């Protein structure tokens, strides 16, 4: 009986320790046939009182999925791998072109607009999220994100 009470208490504590991460507007960049790499973008919202980090990602459509950002060095924009992407307590992290993103390296297939691919996100609290995300061209993806974030779509 004592072991059962200990087990129930442990499960209750571990369930409350897992952050509540919501993934909004995920998409992967469509690329021309033969292109070896792509990227995935989204907004990660942390609905808990503790910061949590995205620590890795994986997909069946690429040999590797790495967390990246862009930095400005000597007037040149460079892409760099990062060990994690932190989502502050009750905050959000935006993965977007020109900023934080998930690189899909060594594509095993073409990523054409309107296809759906798998992407698994792994977080520092031990949780993971298995997603089916749409492949979009970057401009469409950016427009959708801007529209959902309350920004008006500009027309030429």
Short mmCIF file of N, CA and C in Angstrom, two decimals:
data_model
loop_
_atom_site.label_atom_id
_atom_site.label_comp_id
_atom_site.label_asym_id
_atom_site.label_seq_id
_atom_site.Cartn_x
_atom_site.Cartn_y
_atom_site.Cartn_z
N UNK A 1 0.82 -1.20 0.00
CA UNK A 1 0.00 0.00 0.00
C UNK A 1 0.87 1.26 0.00
N UNK A 2 1.93 1.22 0.78
CA UNK A 2 2.82 2.38 0.86
C UNK A 2 3.47 2.67 -0.50
N UNK A 3 3.85 1.59 -1.23
CA UNK A 3 4.44 1.76 -2.56
C UNK A 3 3.44 2.40 -3.52
N UNK A 4 2.19 2.01 -3.42
CA UNK A 4 1.15 2.57 -4.28
C UNK A 4 0.99 4.07 -4.02
N UNK A 5 0.96 4.48 -2.78
CA UNK A 5 0.82 5.90 -2.42
C UNK A 5 2.02 6.69 -2.95
N UNK A 6 3.22 6.12 -2.80
CA UNK A 6 4.43 6.77 -3.30
C UNK A 6 4.37 6.92 -4.81
N UNK A 7 3.92 5.88 -5.51
CA UNK A 7 3.82 5.92 -6.96
C UNK A 7 2.81 6.97 -7.41
N UNK A 8 1.65 7.01 -6.78
CA UNK A 8 0.63 8.00 -7.14
C UNK A 8 1.15 9.41 -6.89
N UNK A 9 1.83 9.64 -5.78
CA UNK A 9 2.39 10.95 -5.47
C UNK A 9 3.45 11.35 -6.50
N UNK A 10 4.29 10.42 -6.89
CA UNK A 10 5.34 10.70 -7.88
C UNK A 10 4.73 11.05 -9.23
N UNK A 11 3.71 10.30 -9.64
CA UNK A 11 3.06 10.58 -10.92
C UNK A 11 2.36 11.93 -10.90
N UNK A 12 1.75 12.28 -9.79
CA UNK A 12 1.08 13.57 -9.67
C UNK A 12 2.09 14.70 -9.76
N UNK A 13 3.22 14.58 -9.07
CA UNK A 13 4.24 15.62 -9.11
C UNK A 13 4.86 15.74 -10.49
N UNK A 14 5.15 14.61 -11.15
CA UNK A 14 5.78 14.69 -12.46
C UNK A 14 4.82 15.26 -13.49
N UNK A 15 3.55 14.98 -13.38
CA UNK A 15 2.58 15.53 -14.32
C UNK A 15 2.47 17.04 -14.16
N UNK A 16 2.56 17.54 -12.93
CA UNK A 16 2.45 18.98 -12.73
C UNK A 16 3.74 19.69 -13.12
N UNK A 17 4.87 18.96 -13.17
CA UNK A 17 6.15 19.58 -13.53
C UNK A 17 6.30 19.75 -15.03
N UNK A 18 5.49 19.08 -15.83
CA UNK A 18 5.60 19.18 -17.27
C UNK A 18 4.94 20.48 -17.73
N UNK A 19 5.70 21.28 -18.45
CA UNK A 19 5.20 22.56 -18.94
C UNK A 19 4.13 22.34 -20.00
N UNK A 20 3.30 23.32 -20.16
CA UNK A 20 2.26 23.27 -21.17
C UNK A 20 2.69 24.11 -22.36
N UNK A 21 3.27 23.47 -23.36
CA UNK A 21 3.72 24.17 -24.55
C UNK A 21 2.69 23.99 -25.65
N UNK A 22 2.26 25.10 -26.22
CA UNK A 22 1.33 25.06 -27.34
C UNK A 22 2.09 25.49 -28.59
N UNK A 23 1.91 24.74 -29.66
CA UNK A 23 2.56 25.04 -30.93
C UNK A 23 1.53 25.68 -31.85
N UNK A 24 1.81 26.91 -32.28
CA UNK A 24 0.90 27.62 -33.17
C UNK A 24 1.53 27.81 -34.54
N UNK A 25 0.74 27.63 -35.56
CA UNK A 25 1.07 27.92 -36.96
C UNK A 25 2.38 27.29 -37.43
N UNK A 26 2.58 25.99 -37.20
CA UNK A 26 3.81 25.36 -37.68
C UNK A 26 3.76 25.14 -39.19
N UNK A 27 4.89 25.32 -39.85
CA UNK A 27 5.00 25.00 -41.27
C UNK A 27 6.46 24.77 -41.62
N UNK A 28 6.67 24.03 -42.69
CA UNK A 28 8.01 23.81 -43.24
C UNK A 28 8.10 24.55 -44.56
N UNK A 29 9.29 25.00 -44.88
CA UNK A 29 9.51 25.76 -46.12
C UNK A 29 9.55 24.82 -47.32
N UNK A 30 8.75 25.11 -48.33
CA UNK A 30 8.81 24.38 -49.60
C UNK A 30 10.13 24.74 -50.29
N UNK A 31 10.76 23.75 -50.90
CA UNK A 31 12.02 23.99 -51.59
C UNK A 31 11.97 23.34 -52.97
N UNK A 32 12.75 23.88 -53.92
CA UNK A 32 12.78 23.29 -55.26
C UNK A 32 13.34 21.87 -55.23
N UNK A 33 12.97 21.04 -56.19
CA UNK A 33 13.51 19.67 -56.26
C UNK A 33 15.04 19.69 -56.25
N UNK A 34 15.62 18.78 -55.48
CA UNK A 34 17.07 18.67 -55.40
C UNK A 34 17.71 19.52 -54.32
N UNK A 35 16.95 20.42 -53.71
CA UNK A 35 17.48 21.25 -52.63
C UNK A 35 17.76 20.36 -51.42
N UNK A 36 18.95 20.42 -50.81
CA UNK A 36 19.29 19.49 -49.74
C UNK A 36 18.74 19.86 -48.37
N UNK A 37 18.33 21.12 -48.17
CA UNK A 37 17.91 21.56 -46.83
C UNK A 37 16.64 22.39 -46.90
N UNK A 38 15.95 22.44 -45.77
CA UNK A 38 14.78 23.29 -45.62
C UNK A 38 14.76 23.77 -44.17
N UNK A 39 13.64 24.32 -43.74
CA UNK A 39 13.51 24.79 -42.36
C UNK A 39 12.05 24.72 -41.94
N UNK A 40 11.85 24.65 -40.62
CA UNK A 40 10.50 24.66 -40.05
C UNK A 40 10.38 25.86 -39.12
N UNK A 41 9.18 26.43 -39.11
CA UNK A 41 8.90 27.64 -38.35
C UNK A 41 7.60 27.47 -37.58
N UNK A 42 7.43 28.22 -36.48
CA UNK A 42 6.23 28.13 -35.65
C UNK A 42 6.35 29.10 -34.50
N UNK A 43 5.29 29.22 -33.72
CA UNK A 43 5.34 29.95 -32.47
C UNK A 43 5.12 28.94 -31.35
N UNK A 44 6.01 28.97 -30.35
CA UNK A 44 5.90 28.08 -29.19
C UNK A 44 5.43 28.92 -28.00
N UNK A 45 4.29 28.56 -27.43
CA UNK A 45 3.73 29.31 -26.31
C UNK A 45 3.80 28.45 -25.05
N UNK A 46 4.37 29.01 -24.00
CA UNK A 46 4.53 28.32 -22.73
C UNK A 46 3.46 28.82 -21.77
N UNK A 47 2.50 27.96 -21.45
CA UNK A 47 1.39 28.34 -20.59
C UNK A 47 1.61 27.89 -19.15
N UNK A 48 2.88 27.78 -18.75
CA UNK A 48 3.19 27.37 -17.37
C UNK A 48 3.95 28.48 -16.67
N UNK A 49 4.18 28.27 -15.38
CA UNK A 49 4.89 29.26 -14.57
C UNK A 49 6.40 29.02 -14.53
N UNK A 50 6.90 28.10 -15.34
CA UNK A 50 8.33 27.82 -15.39
C UNK A 50 8.82 27.85 -16.84
N UNK A 51 10.02 28.39 -17.02
CA UNK A 51 10.61 28.39 -18.36
C UNK A 51 10.90 26.95 -18.78
N UNK A 52 10.81 26.71 -20.06
CA UNK A 52 11.13 25.39 -20.63
C UNK A 52 11.83 25.65 -21.96
N UNK A 53 12.66 24.70 -22.37
CA UNK A 53 13.41 24.89 -23.62
C UNK A 53 13.10 23.79 -24.61
N UNK A 54 13.07 24.16 -25.88
CA UNK A 54 13.07 23.19 -26.97
C UNK A 54 14.52 22.74 -27.08
N UNK A 55 14.78 21.44 -26.90
CA UNK A 55 16.17 20.96 -26.88
C UNK A 55 16.55 20.16 -28.12
N UNK A 56 15.56 19.64 -28.84
CA UNK A 56 15.86 18.92 -30.08
C UNK A 56 14.59 18.72 -30.88
N UNK A 57 14.80 18.32 -32.13
CA UNK A 57 13.68 18.01 -33.03
C UNK A 57 14.11 16.87 -33.94
N UNK A 58 13.13 16.18 -34.50
CA UNK A 58 13.43 15.11 -35.45
C UNK A 58 12.30 15.01 -36.46
N UNK A 59 12.63 14.43 -37.61
CA UNK A 59 11.65 14.24 -38.68
C UNK A 59 12.11 13.08 -39.55
N UNK A 60 11.18 12.41 -40.17
CA UNK A 60 11.53 11.30 -41.06
C UNK A 60 11.95 11.79 -42.44
N UNK A 61 11.74 13.08 -42.75
CA UNK A 61 12.02 13.59 -44.10
C UNK A 61 13.43 14.14 -44.27
N UNK A 62 14.23 14.16 -43.18
CA UNK A 62 15.60 14.69 -43.26
C UNK A 62 16.53 13.84 -42.39
N UNK A 63 17.80 13.85 -42.76
CA UNK A 63 18.80 13.12 -41.97
C UNK A 63 18.97 13.74 -40.59
N UNK A 64 18.81 15.05 -40.49
CA UNK A 64 18.98 15.74 -39.20
C UNK A 64 18.03 16.93 -39.12
N UNK A 65 17.64 17.24 -37.90
CA UNK A 65 16.87 18.45 -37.61
C UNK A 65 17.62 19.17 -36.49
N UNK A 66 18.08 20.40 -36.77
CA UNK A 66 18.89 21.14 -35.81
C UNK A 66 18.23 22.48 -35.48
N UNK A 67 18.44 22.93 -34.24
CA UNK A 67 17.95 24.23 -33.81
C UNK A 67 18.97 25.28 -34.24
N UNK A 68 18.50 26.34 -34.91
CA UNK A 68 19.39 27.36 -35.47
C UNK A 68 18.86 28.76 -35.20
N UNK A 69 19.75 29.73 -35.37
CA UNK A 69 19.40 31.14 -35.37
C UNK A 69 20.27 31.84 -36.40
N UNK A 70 19.96 33.09 -36.67
CA UNK A 70 20.78 33.93 -37.55
C UNK A 70 21.46 35.00 -36.70
N UNK A 71 22.71 35.30 -37.01
CA UNK A 71 23.42 36.36 -36.32
C UNK A 71 24.04 37.29 -37.36
N UNK A 72 24.26 38.51 -36.96
CA UNK A 72 24.89 39.50 -37.83
C UNK A 72 26.35 39.62 -37.40
N UNK A 73 27.27 39.30 -38.29
CA UNK A 73 28.69 39.38 -37.98
C UNK A 73 29.40 40.16 -39.08
N UNK A 74 29.93 41.33 -38.73
CA UNK A 74 30.64 42.15 -39.70
C UNK A 74 29.80 42.51 -40.91
N UNK A 75 28.52 42.76 -40.69
CA UNK A 75 27.64 43.13 -41.78
C UNK A 75 27.15 41.95 -42.61
N UNK A 76 27.49 40.74 -42.18
CA UNK A 76 27.08 39.53 -42.92
C UNK A 76 26.16 38.69 -42.03
N UNK A 77 25.04 38.28 -42.58
CA UNK A 77 24.11 37.43 -41.86
C UNK A 77 24.61 35.99 -41.92
N UNK A 78 24.78 35.36 -40.74
CA UNK A 78 25.26 33.98 -40.67
C UNK A 78 24.30 33.14 -39.84
N UNK A 79 24.17 31.88 -40.24
CA UNK A 79 23.33 30.96 -39.51
C UNK A 79 24.20 30.18 -38.53
N UNK A 80 23.69 30.01 -37.30
CA UNK A 80 24.42 29.29 -36.27
C UNK A 80 23.50 28.30 -35.56
N UNK A 81 24.07 27.15 -35.24
CA UNK A 81 23.34 26.15 -34.45
C UNK A 81 23.30 26.62 -33.00
N UNK A 82 22.16 26.40 -32.34
CA UNK A 82 22.02 26.73 -30.92
C UNK A 82 21.65 25.46 -30.16
N UNK A 83 22.08 25.35 -28.89
CA UNK A 83 21.80 24.13 -28.13
C UNK A 83 20.35 23.98 -27.70
N UNK A 84 19.65 25.11 -27.57
CA UNK A 84 18.24 25.07 -27.14
C UNK A 84 17.58 26.40 -27.46
N UNK A 85 16.25 26.37 -27.44
CA UNK A 85 15.47 27.59 -27.61
C UNK A 85 14.57 27.69 -26.39
N UNK A 86 14.80 28.69 -25.56
CA UNK A 86 14.07 28.84 -24.31
C UNK A 86 12.76 29.58 -24.53
N UNK A 87 11.71 29.03 -23.92
CA UNK A 87 10.40 29.68 -23.93
C UNK A 87 10.14 30.08 -22.48
N UNK A 88 10.14 31.38 -22.22
CA UNK A 88 9.98 31.87 -20.86
C UNK A 88 8.62 31.49 -20.28
N UNK A 89 8.53 31.47 -18.96
CA UNK A 89 7.27 31.18 -18.27
C UNK A 89 6.19 32.14 -18.77
N UNK A 90 5.05 31.60 -19.13
CA UNK A 90 3.91 32.38 -19.64
C UNK A 90 4.32 33.29 -20.79
N UNK A 91 5.29 32.82 -21.60
CA UNK A 91 5.78 33.60 -22.72
C UNK A 91 5.75 32.78 -24.00
N UNK A 92 6.45 33.27 -25.00
CA UNK A 92 6.49 32.57 -26.28
C UNK A 92 7.83 32.79 -26.96
N UNK A 93 8.16 31.88 -27.86
CA UNK A 93 9.33 31.99 -28.72
C UNK A 93 8.84 31.85 -30.15
N UNK A 94 9.25 32.78 -30.98
CA UNK A 94 8.82 32.77 -32.37
C UNK A 94 9.95 32.23 -33.24
N UNK A 95 9.68 31.15 -33.95
CA UNK A 95 10.62 30.58 -34.90
C UNK A 95 10.17 31.07 -36.26
N UNK A 96 11.02 31.90 -36.93
CA UNK A 96 10.61 32.54 -38.17
C UNK A 96 11.82 32.72 -39.08
N UNK A 97 11.58 32.93 -40.37
CA UNK A 97 12.69 33.19 -41.29
C UNK A 97 13.51 34.39 -40.81
N UNK A 98 14.82 34.25 -40.86
CA UNK A 98 15.71 35.30 -40.43
C UNK A 98 15.97 35.32 -38.93
N UNK A 99 15.41 34.36 -38.21
CA UNK A 99 15.58 34.29 -36.76
C UNK A 99 15.75 32.85 -36.33
N UNK A 100 15.22 32.52 -35.17
CA UNK A 100 15.24 31.14 -34.69
C UNK A 100 14.44 30.26 -35.63
N UNK A 101 14.91 29.03 -35.83
CA UNK A 101 14.20 28.09 -36.70
C UNK A 101 14.76 26.68 -36.50
N UNK A 102 14.10 25.71 -37.09
CA UNK A 102 14.57 24.33 -37.08
C UNK A 102 15.03 24.00 -38.49
N UNK A 103 16.32 23.74 -38.65
CA UNK A 103 16.88 23.37 -39.95
C UNK A 103 16.60 21.89 -40.20
N UNK A 104 16.15 21.59 -41.39
CA UNK A 104 15.94 20.21 -41.85
C UNK A 104 17.07 19.94 -42.84
N UNK A 105 18.06 19.16 -42.41
CA UNK A 105 19.30 18.99 -43.15
C UNK A 105 19.37 17.61 -43.77
N UNK A 106 19.75 17.57 -45.05
CA UNK A 106 19.85 16.29 -45.76
C UNK A 106 18.48 15.72 -46.07
N UNK A 107 17.69 16.50 -46.78
CA UNK A 107 16.32 16.06 -47.11
C UNK A 107 16.34 14.72 -47.84
N UNK A 108 15.43 13.85 -47.44
CA UNK A 108 15.30 12.53 -48.06
C UNK A 108 14.25 12.55 -49.17
N UNK A 109 13.54 13.67 -49.28
CA UNK A 109 12.50 13.82 -50.30
C UNK A 109 12.33 15.30 -50.58
N UNK A 110 11.71 15.60 -51.71
CA UNK A 110 11.38 16.99 -52.02
C UNK A 110 10.28 17.46 -51.07
N UNK A 111 10.32 18.74 -50.72
CA UNK A 111 9.25 19.32 -49.90
C UNK A 111 8.47 20.28 -50.77
N UNK A 112 7.34 19.80 -51.26
CA UNK A 112 6.50 20.58 -52.16
C UNK A 112 5.34 21.21 -51.39
N UNK A 113 4.95 22.38 -51.84
CA UNK A 113 3.85 23.12 -51.23
C UNK A 113 2.62 22.23 -51.09
N UNK A 114 1.96 22.35 -49.94
CA UNK A 114 0.71 21.66 -49.58
C UNK A 114 0.90 20.21 -49.14
N UNK A 115 2.12 19.70 -49.12
CA UNK A 115 2.35 18.38 -48.54
C UNK A 115 2.34 18.53 -47.02
N UNK A 116 2.28 17.39 -46.33
CA UNK A 116 2.36 17.37 -44.87
C UNK A 116 3.52 16.48 -44.47
N UNK A 117 4.33 16.95 -43.50
CA UNK A 117 5.45 16.16 -43.01
C UNK A 117 5.34 16.01 -41.49
N UNK A 118 6.08 15.04 -40.96
CA UNK A 118 6.11 14.84 -39.51
C UNK A 118 7.25 15.65 -38.90
N UNK A 119 7.06 16.12 -37.68
CA UNK A 119 8.10 16.81 -36.93
C UNK A 119 7.84 16.56 -35.45
N UNK A 120 8.85 16.07 -34.74
CA UNK A 120 8.73 15.84 -33.31
C UNK A 120 9.61 16.85 -32.59
N UNK A 121 9.02 17.52 -31.60
CA UNK A 121 9.73 18.50 -30.78
C UNK A 121 9.96 17.90 -29.40
N UNK A 122 11.18 18.02 -28.87
CA UNK A 122 11.52 17.49 -27.55
C UNK A 122 11.92 18.65 -26.64
N UNK A 123 11.34 18.67 -25.44
CA UNK A 123 11.51 19.78 -24.52
C UNK A 123 12.32 19.38 -23.28
N UNK A 124 12.87 20.39 -22.61
CA UNK A 124 13.74 20.17 -21.45
C UNK A 124 13.03 19.53 -20.26
N UNK A 125 11.72 19.60 -20.22
CA UNK A 125 10.97 19.00 -19.12
C UNK A 125 10.65 17.53 -19.38
N UNK A 126 11.16 16.98 -20.48
CA UNK A 126 10.92 15.57 -20.81
C UNK A 126 9.71 15.35 -21.70
N UNK A 127 8.95 16.38 -21.98
CA UNK A 127 7.78 16.22 -22.84
C UNK A 127 8.20 16.29 -24.30
N UNK A 128 7.34 15.80 -25.17
CA UNK A 128 7.56 15.90 -26.61
C UNK A 128 6.22 16.12 -27.28
N UNK A 129 6.29 16.64 -28.48
CA UNK A 129 5.07 16.92 -29.25
C UNK A 129 5.29 16.41 -30.67
N UNK A 130 4.47 15.45 -31.09
CA UNK A 130 4.55 14.91 -32.45
C UNK A 130 3.56 15.68 -33.31
N UNK A 131 4.10 16.34 -34.34
CA UNK A 131 3.28 17.20 -35.19
C UNK A 131 3.21 16.68 -36.61
N UNK A 132 2.14 17.02 -37.29
CA UNK A 132 2.03 16.87 -38.74
C UNK A 132 1.91 18.30 -39.25
N UNK A 133 2.96 18.77 -39.95
CA UNK A 133 2.97 20.18 -40.36
C UNK A 133 2.89 20.31 -41.87
N UNK A 134 2.30 21.39 -42.30
CA UNK A 134 2.11 21.65 -43.72
C UNK A 134 3.37 22.28 -44.31
N UNK A 135 3.64 21.94 -45.56
CA UNK A 135 4.74 22.56 -46.31
C UNK A 135 4.16 23.74 -47.06
N UNK A 136 4.79 24.92 -46.88
CA UNK A 136 4.31 26.15 -47.49
C UNK A 136 5.49 26.91 -48.07
N UNK A 137 5.21 27.81 -49.01
CA UNK A 137 6.29 28.70 -49.41
C UNK A 137 6.47 29.72 -48.30
N UNK A 138 7.66 30.26 -48.16
CA UNK A 138 7.97 31.12 -47.02
C UNK A 138 7.07 32.34 -46.95
N UNK A 139 6.78 32.97 -48.04
CA UNK A 139 5.95 34.18 -48.00
C UNK A 139 4.54 33.88 -47.51
N UNK A 140 3.98 32.75 -47.92
CA UNK A 140 2.66 32.36 -47.43
C UNK A 140 2.72 32.09 -45.94
N UNK A 141 3.73 31.37 -45.51
CA UNK A 141 3.88 31.07 -44.08
C UNK A 141 4.03 32.32 -43.25
N UNK A 142 4.83 33.27 -43.73
CA UNK A 142 5.02 34.53 -43.00
C UNK A 142 3.71 35.32 -42.96
N UNK A 143 2.97 35.33 -44.06
CA UNK A 143 1.70 36.06 -44.09
C UNK A 143 0.72 35.46 -43.12
N UNK A 144 0.65 34.13 -43.06
CA UNK A 144 -0.26 33.48 -42.12
C UNK A 144 0.11 33.79 -40.68
N UNK A 145 1.40 33.78 -40.36
CA UNK A 145 1.84 34.09 -39.00
C UNK A 145 1.50 35.52 -38.67
N UNK A 146 1.76 36.45 -39.59
CA UNK A 146 1.47 37.85 -39.33
C UNK A 146 -0.02 38.07 -39.15
N UNK A 147 -0.82 37.43 -39.95
CA UNK A 147 -2.27 37.58 -39.83
C UNK A 147 -2.75 37.07 -38.48
N UNK A 148 -2.20 35.93 -38.03
CA UNK A 148 -2.63 35.35 -36.76
C UNK A 148 -2.11 36.13 -35.57
N UNK A 149 -1.05 36.90 -35.75
CA UNK A 149 -0.52 37.71 -34.66
C UNK A 149 -1.11 39.11 -34.63
N UNK A 150 -2.17 39.31 -35.39
CA UNK A 150 -2.89 40.57 -35.35
C UNK A 150 -2.36 41.63 -36.29
N UNK A 151 -1.39 41.29 -37.11
CA UNK A 151 -0.85 42.25 -38.06
C UNK A 151 -1.65 42.18 -39.35
N UNK A 152 -1.80 43.29 -39.99
CA UNK A 152 -2.52 43.32 -41.25
C UNK A 152 -1.60 42.91 -42.40
N UNK A 153 -2.13 42.16 -43.31
CA UNK A 153 -1.38 41.78 -44.50
C UNK A 153 -1.34 42.99 -45.42
N UNK A 154 -0.13 43.35 -45.84
CA UNK A 154 0.02 44.49 -46.72
C UNK A 154 -0.12 44.04 -48.16
N UNK A 155 -0.82 44.84 -48.91
CA UNK A 155 -0.98 44.54 -50.33
C UNK A 155 -0.17 45.55 -51.13
N UNK A 156 0.43 45.12 -52.22
CA UNK A 156 1.27 46.04 -53.03
C UNK A 156 0.45 47.09 -53.71
#
